[in-house]
PDB file of C-alpha atoms in Angstrom:
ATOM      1  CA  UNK A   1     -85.252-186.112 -66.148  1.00  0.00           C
ATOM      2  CA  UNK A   2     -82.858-184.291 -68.614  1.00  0.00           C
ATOM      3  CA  UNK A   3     -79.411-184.976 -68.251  1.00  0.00           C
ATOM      4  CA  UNK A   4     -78.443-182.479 -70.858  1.00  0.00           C
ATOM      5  CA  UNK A   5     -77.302-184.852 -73.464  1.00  0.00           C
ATOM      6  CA  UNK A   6     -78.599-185.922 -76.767  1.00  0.00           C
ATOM      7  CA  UNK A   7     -78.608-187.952 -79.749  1.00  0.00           C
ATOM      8  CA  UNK A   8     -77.805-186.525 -82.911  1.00  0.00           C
ATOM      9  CA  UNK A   9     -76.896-187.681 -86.478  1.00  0.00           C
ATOM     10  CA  UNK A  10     -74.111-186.949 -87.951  1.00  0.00           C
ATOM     11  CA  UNK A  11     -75.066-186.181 -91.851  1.00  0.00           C
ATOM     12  CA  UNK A  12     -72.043-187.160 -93.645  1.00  0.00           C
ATOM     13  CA  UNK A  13     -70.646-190.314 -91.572  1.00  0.00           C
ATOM     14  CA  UNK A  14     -74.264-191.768 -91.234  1.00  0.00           C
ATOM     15  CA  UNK A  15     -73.505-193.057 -87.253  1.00  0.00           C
ATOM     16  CA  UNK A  16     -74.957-192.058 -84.350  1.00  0.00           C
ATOM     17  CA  UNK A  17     -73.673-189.889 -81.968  1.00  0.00           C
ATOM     18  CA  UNK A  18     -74.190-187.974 -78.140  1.00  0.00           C
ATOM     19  CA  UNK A  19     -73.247-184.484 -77.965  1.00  0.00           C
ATOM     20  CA  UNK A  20     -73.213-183.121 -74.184  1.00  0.00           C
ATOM     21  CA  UNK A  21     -74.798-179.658 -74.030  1.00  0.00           C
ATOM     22  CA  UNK A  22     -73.140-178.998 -70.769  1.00  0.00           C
ATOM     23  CA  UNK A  23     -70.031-179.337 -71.611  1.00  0.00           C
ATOM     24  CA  UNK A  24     -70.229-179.262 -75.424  1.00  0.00           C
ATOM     25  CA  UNK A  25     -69.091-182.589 -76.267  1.00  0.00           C
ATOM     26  CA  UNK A  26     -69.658-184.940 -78.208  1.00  0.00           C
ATOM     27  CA  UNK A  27     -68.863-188.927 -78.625  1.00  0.00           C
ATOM     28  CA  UNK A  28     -70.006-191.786 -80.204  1.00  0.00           C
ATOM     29  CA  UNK A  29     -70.204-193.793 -77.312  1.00  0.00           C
ATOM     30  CA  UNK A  30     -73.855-193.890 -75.109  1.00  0.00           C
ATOM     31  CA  UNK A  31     -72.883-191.541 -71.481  1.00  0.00           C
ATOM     32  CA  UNK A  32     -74.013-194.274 -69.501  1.00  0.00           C
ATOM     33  CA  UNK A  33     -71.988-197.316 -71.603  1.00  0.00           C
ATOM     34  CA  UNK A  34     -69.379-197.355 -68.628  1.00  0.00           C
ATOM     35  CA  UNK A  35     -71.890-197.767 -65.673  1.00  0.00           C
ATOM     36  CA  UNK A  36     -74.011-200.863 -67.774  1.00  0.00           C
ATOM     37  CA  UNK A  37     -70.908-202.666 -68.676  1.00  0.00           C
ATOM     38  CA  UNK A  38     -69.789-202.650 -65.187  1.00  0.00           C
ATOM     39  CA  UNK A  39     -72.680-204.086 -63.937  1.00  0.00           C
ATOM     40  CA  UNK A  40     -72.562-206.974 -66.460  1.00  0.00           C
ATOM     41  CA  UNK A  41     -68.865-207.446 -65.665  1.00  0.00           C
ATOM     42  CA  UNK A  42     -69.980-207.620 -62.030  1.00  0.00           C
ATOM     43  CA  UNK A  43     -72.839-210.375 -61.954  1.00  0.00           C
ATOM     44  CA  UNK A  44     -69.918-212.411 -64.477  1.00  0.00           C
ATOM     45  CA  UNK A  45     -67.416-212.243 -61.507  1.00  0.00           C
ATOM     46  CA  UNK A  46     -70.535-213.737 -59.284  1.00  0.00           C
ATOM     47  CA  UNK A  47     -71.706-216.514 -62.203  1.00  0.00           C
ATOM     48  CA  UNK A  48     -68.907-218.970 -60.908  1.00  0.00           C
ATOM     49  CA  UNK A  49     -69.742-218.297 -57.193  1.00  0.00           C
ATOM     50  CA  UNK A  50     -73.355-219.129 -57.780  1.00  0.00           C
ATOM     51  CA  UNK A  51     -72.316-222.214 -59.671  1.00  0.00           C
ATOM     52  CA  UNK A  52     -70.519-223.389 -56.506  1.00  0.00           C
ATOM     53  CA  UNK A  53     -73.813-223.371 -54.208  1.00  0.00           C
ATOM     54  CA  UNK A  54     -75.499-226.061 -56.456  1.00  0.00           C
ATOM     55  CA  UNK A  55     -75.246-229.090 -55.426  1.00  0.00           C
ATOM     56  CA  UNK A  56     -74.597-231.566 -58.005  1.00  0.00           C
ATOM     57  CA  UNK A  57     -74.928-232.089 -62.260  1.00  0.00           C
ATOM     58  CA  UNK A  58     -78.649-231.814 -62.367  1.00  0.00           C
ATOM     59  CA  UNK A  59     -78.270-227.739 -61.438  1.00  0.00           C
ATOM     60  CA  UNK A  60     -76.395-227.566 -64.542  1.00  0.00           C
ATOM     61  CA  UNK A  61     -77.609-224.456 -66.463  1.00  0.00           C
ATOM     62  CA  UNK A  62     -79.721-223.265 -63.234  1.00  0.00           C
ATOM     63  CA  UNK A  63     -78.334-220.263 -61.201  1.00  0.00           C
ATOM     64  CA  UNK A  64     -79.993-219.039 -57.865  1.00  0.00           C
ATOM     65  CA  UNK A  65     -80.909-215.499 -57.467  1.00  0.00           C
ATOM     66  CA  UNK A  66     -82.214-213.945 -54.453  1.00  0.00           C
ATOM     67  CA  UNK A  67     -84.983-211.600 -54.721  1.00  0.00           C
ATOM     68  CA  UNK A  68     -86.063-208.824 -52.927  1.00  0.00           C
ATOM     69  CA  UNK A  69     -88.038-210.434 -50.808  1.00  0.00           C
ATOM     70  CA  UNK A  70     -85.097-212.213 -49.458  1.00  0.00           C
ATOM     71  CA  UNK A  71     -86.833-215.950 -51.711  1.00  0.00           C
ATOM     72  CA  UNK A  72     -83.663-217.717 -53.637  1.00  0.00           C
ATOM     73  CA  UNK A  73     -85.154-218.450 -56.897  1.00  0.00           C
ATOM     74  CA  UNK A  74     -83.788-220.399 -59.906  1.00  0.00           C
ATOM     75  CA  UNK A  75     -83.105-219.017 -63.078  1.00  0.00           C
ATOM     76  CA  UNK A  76     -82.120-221.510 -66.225  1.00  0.00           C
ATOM     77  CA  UNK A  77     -81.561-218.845 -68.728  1.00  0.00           C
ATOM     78  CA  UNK A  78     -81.012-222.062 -71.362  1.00  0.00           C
ATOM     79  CA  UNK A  79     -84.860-222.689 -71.120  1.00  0.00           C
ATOM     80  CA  UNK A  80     -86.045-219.500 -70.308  1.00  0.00           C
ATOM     81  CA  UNK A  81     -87.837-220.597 -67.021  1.00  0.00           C
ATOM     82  CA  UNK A  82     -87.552-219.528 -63.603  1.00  0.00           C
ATOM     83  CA  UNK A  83     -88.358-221.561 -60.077  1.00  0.00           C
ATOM     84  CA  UNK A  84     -88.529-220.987 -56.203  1.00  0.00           C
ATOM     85  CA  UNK A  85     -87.963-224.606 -55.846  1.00  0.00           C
ATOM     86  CA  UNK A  86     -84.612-226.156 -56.673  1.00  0.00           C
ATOM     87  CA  UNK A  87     -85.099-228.056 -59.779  1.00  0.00           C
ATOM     88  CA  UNK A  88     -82.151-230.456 -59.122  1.00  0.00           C
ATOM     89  CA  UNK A  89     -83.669-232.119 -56.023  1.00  0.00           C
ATOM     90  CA  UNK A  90     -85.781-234.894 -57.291  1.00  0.00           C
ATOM     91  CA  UNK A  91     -89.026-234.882 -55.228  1.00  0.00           C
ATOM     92  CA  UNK A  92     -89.836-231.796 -56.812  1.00  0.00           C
ATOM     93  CA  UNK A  93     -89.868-233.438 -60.214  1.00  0.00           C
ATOM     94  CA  UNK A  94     -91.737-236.124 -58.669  1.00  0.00           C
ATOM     95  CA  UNK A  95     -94.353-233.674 -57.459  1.00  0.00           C
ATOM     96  CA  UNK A  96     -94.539-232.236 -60.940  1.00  0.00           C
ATOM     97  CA  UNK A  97     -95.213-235.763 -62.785  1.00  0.00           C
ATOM     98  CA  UNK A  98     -97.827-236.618 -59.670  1.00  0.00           C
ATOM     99  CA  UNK A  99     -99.817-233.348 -60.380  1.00  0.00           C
ATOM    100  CA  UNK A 100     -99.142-233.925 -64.307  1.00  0.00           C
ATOM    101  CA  UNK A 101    -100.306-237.457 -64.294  1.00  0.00           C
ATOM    102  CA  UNK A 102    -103.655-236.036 -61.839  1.00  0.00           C
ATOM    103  CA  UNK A 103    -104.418-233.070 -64.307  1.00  0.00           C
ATOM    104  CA  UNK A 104    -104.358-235.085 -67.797  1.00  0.00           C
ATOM    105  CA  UNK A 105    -106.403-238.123 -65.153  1.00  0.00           C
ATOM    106  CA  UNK A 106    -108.720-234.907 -64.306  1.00  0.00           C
ATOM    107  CA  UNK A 107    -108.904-233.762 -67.904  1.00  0.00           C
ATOM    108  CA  UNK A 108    -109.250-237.194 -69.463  1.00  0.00           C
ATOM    109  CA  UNK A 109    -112.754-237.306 -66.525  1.00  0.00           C
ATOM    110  CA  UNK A 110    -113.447-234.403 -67.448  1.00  0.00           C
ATOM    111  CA  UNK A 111    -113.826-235.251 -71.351  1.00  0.00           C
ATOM    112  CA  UNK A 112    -115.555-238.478 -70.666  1.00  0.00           C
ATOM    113  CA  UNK A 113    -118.278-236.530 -68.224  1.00  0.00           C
ATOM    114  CA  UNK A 114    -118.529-234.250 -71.553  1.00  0.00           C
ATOM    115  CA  UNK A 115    -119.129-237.151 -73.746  1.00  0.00           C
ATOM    116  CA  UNK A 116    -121.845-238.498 -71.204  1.00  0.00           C
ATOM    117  CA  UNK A 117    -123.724-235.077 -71.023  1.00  0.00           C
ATOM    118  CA  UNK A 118    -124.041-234.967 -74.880  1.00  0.00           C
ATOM    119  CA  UNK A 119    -125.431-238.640 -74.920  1.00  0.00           C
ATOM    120  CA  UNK A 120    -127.494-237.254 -72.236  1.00  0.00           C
ATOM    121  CA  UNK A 121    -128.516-234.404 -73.955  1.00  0.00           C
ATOM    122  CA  UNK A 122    -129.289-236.274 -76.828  1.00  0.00           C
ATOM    123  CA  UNK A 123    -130.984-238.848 -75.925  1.00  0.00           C
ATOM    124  CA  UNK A 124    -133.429-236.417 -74.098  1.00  0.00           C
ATOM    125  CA  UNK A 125    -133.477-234.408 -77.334  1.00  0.00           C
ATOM    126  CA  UNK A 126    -135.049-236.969 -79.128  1.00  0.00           C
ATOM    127  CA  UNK A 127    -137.405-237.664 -76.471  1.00  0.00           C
ATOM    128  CA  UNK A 128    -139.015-234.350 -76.996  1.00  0.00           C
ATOM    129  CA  UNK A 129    -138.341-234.348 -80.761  1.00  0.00           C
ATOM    130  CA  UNK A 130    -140.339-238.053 -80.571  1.00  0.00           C
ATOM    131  CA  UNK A 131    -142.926-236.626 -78.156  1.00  0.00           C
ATOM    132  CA  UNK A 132    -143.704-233.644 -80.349  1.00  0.00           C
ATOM    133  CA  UNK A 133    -144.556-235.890 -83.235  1.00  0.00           C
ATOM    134  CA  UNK A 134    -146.727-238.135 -81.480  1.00  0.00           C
ATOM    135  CA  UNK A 135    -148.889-235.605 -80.249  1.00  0.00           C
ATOM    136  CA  UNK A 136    -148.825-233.951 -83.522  1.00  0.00           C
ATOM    137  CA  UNK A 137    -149.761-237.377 -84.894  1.00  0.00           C
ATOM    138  CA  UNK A 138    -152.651-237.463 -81.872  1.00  0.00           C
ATOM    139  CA  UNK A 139    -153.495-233.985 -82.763  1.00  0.00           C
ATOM    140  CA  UNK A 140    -153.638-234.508 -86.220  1.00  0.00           C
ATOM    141  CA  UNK A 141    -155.548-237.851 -85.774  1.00  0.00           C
ATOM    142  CA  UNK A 142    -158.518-235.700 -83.709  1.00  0.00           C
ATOM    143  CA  UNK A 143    -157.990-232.838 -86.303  1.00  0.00           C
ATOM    144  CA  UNK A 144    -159.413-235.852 -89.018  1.00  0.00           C
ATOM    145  CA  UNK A 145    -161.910-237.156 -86.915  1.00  0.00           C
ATOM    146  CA  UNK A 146    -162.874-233.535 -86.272  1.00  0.00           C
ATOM    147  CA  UNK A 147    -163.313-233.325 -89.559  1.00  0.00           C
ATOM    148  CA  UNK A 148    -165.020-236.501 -90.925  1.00  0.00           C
ATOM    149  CA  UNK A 149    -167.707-236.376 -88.160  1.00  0.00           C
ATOM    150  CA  UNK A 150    -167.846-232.334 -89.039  1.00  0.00           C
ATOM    151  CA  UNK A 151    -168.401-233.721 -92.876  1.00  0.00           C
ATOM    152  CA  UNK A 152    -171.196-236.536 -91.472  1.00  0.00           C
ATOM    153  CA  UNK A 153    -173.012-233.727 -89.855  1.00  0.00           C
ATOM    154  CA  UNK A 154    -173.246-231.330 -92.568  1.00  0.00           C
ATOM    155  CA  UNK A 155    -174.397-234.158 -94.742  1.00  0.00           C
ATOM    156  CA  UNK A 156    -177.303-235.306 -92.530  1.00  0.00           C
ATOM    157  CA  UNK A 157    -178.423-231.662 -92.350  1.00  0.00           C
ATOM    158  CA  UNK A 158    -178.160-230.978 -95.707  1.00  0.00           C
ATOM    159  CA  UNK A 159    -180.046-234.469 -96.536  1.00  0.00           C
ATOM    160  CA  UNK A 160    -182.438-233.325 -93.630  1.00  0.00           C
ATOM    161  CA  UNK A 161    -182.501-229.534 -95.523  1.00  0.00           C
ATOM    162  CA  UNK A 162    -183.320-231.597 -98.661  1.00  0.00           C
ATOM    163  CA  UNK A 163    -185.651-233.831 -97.209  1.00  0.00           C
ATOM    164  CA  UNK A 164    -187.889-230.864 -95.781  1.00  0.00           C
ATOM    165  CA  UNK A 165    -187.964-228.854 -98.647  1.00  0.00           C
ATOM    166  CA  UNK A 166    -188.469-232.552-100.801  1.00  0.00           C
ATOM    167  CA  UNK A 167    -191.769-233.012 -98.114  1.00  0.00           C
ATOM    168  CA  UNK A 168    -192.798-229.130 -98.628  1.00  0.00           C
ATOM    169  CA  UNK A 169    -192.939-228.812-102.415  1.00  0.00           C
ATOM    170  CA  UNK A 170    -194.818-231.865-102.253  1.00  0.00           C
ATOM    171  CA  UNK A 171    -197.375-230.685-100.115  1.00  0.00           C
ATOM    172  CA  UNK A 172    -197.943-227.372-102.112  1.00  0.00           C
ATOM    173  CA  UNK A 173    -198.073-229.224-104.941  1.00  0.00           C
ATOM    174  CA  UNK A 174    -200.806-231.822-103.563  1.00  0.00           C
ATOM    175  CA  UNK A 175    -202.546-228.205-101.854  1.00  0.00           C
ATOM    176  CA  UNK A 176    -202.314-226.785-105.810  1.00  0.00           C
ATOM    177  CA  UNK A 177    -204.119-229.719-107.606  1.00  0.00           C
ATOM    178  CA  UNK A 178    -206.956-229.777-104.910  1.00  0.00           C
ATOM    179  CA  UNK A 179    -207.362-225.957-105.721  1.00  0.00           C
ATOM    180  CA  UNK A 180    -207.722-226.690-109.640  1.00  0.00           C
TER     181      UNK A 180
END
């Protein structure tokens, strides 16, 4: 929406100012100064009334508000926090240090049920870390035996190979010197 105004620099002076195209004005002060200072002015006049509705020291710093829905709410500008609840009225604050005190109870279970799964975790790690090497060690313990009776067998054969062909050249040579 274009209300016809707009902000222009003056070259020379170096400040900002609104010229008015309507009416062909201009002014260093922002059109709509008037209307936001009144408001401000207006929720001052209503800062001590507000003050009055709180009912004791502890409200100090908090100011209700009522929102649109109808809902007072609390507003401590001091700490940057707003509350539906009235912060002055103790049980409140007892609520918050019951829920505190249950969350950091909760977290501090939560932490130790953490600590128990990694024990968990590894202690069944090096289960299977301790089972893997044993039947590697089984494995590797056939693998030998494998091997060494593999080793026996190709000996006898090869003394049996030996033997034959010991038993053959004999007997050609016995068959040669009958011949002669």
């Amino acid at each position: 929406r274009s209300t016809g105004k707009s902000q222009v620099s003056a070259p020379t002076i170096m400040q900002v100012y609104f010229y008015d195209r309507s009416t062909g004005k201009s002014q260093l002060k922002h059109p709509l100064d008037d209307y936001f200072f009144a408001l401000v002015e207006e929720e001052r006049k209503k800062i001590p009334d507000r003050r009055k509705n709180t009912p004791n020291d502890k409200a100090v710093g908090w100011l209700p508000f009522t929102a649109d829905t109808g809902r007072t709410y609390y507003v401590s500008f001091q700490h940057n926090v707003q509350t539906y609840y009235p912060p002055w009225e103790m049980k409140f604050y007892k609520a918050a240090a019951k829920i505190q005190r249950w969350v950091r109870k909760k977290q501090g279970y939560t932490q130790m049920l953490h600590r128990m799964a990694a024990r968990i975790q590894a202690a069944y790690r090096g289960h299977v870390v301790r089972d893997a090497v044993a039947a590697w060690k089984s494995e590797c313990a056939a693998l030998c035996i494998q091997t060494m009776w593999r080793m026996y067998k190709a000996r006898v054969e090869a003394l049996m190979e030996r033997s034959a062909l010991t038993i053959q050249s004999c007997w050609r040579m016995h068959l040669c010197r009958k011949e002669f």
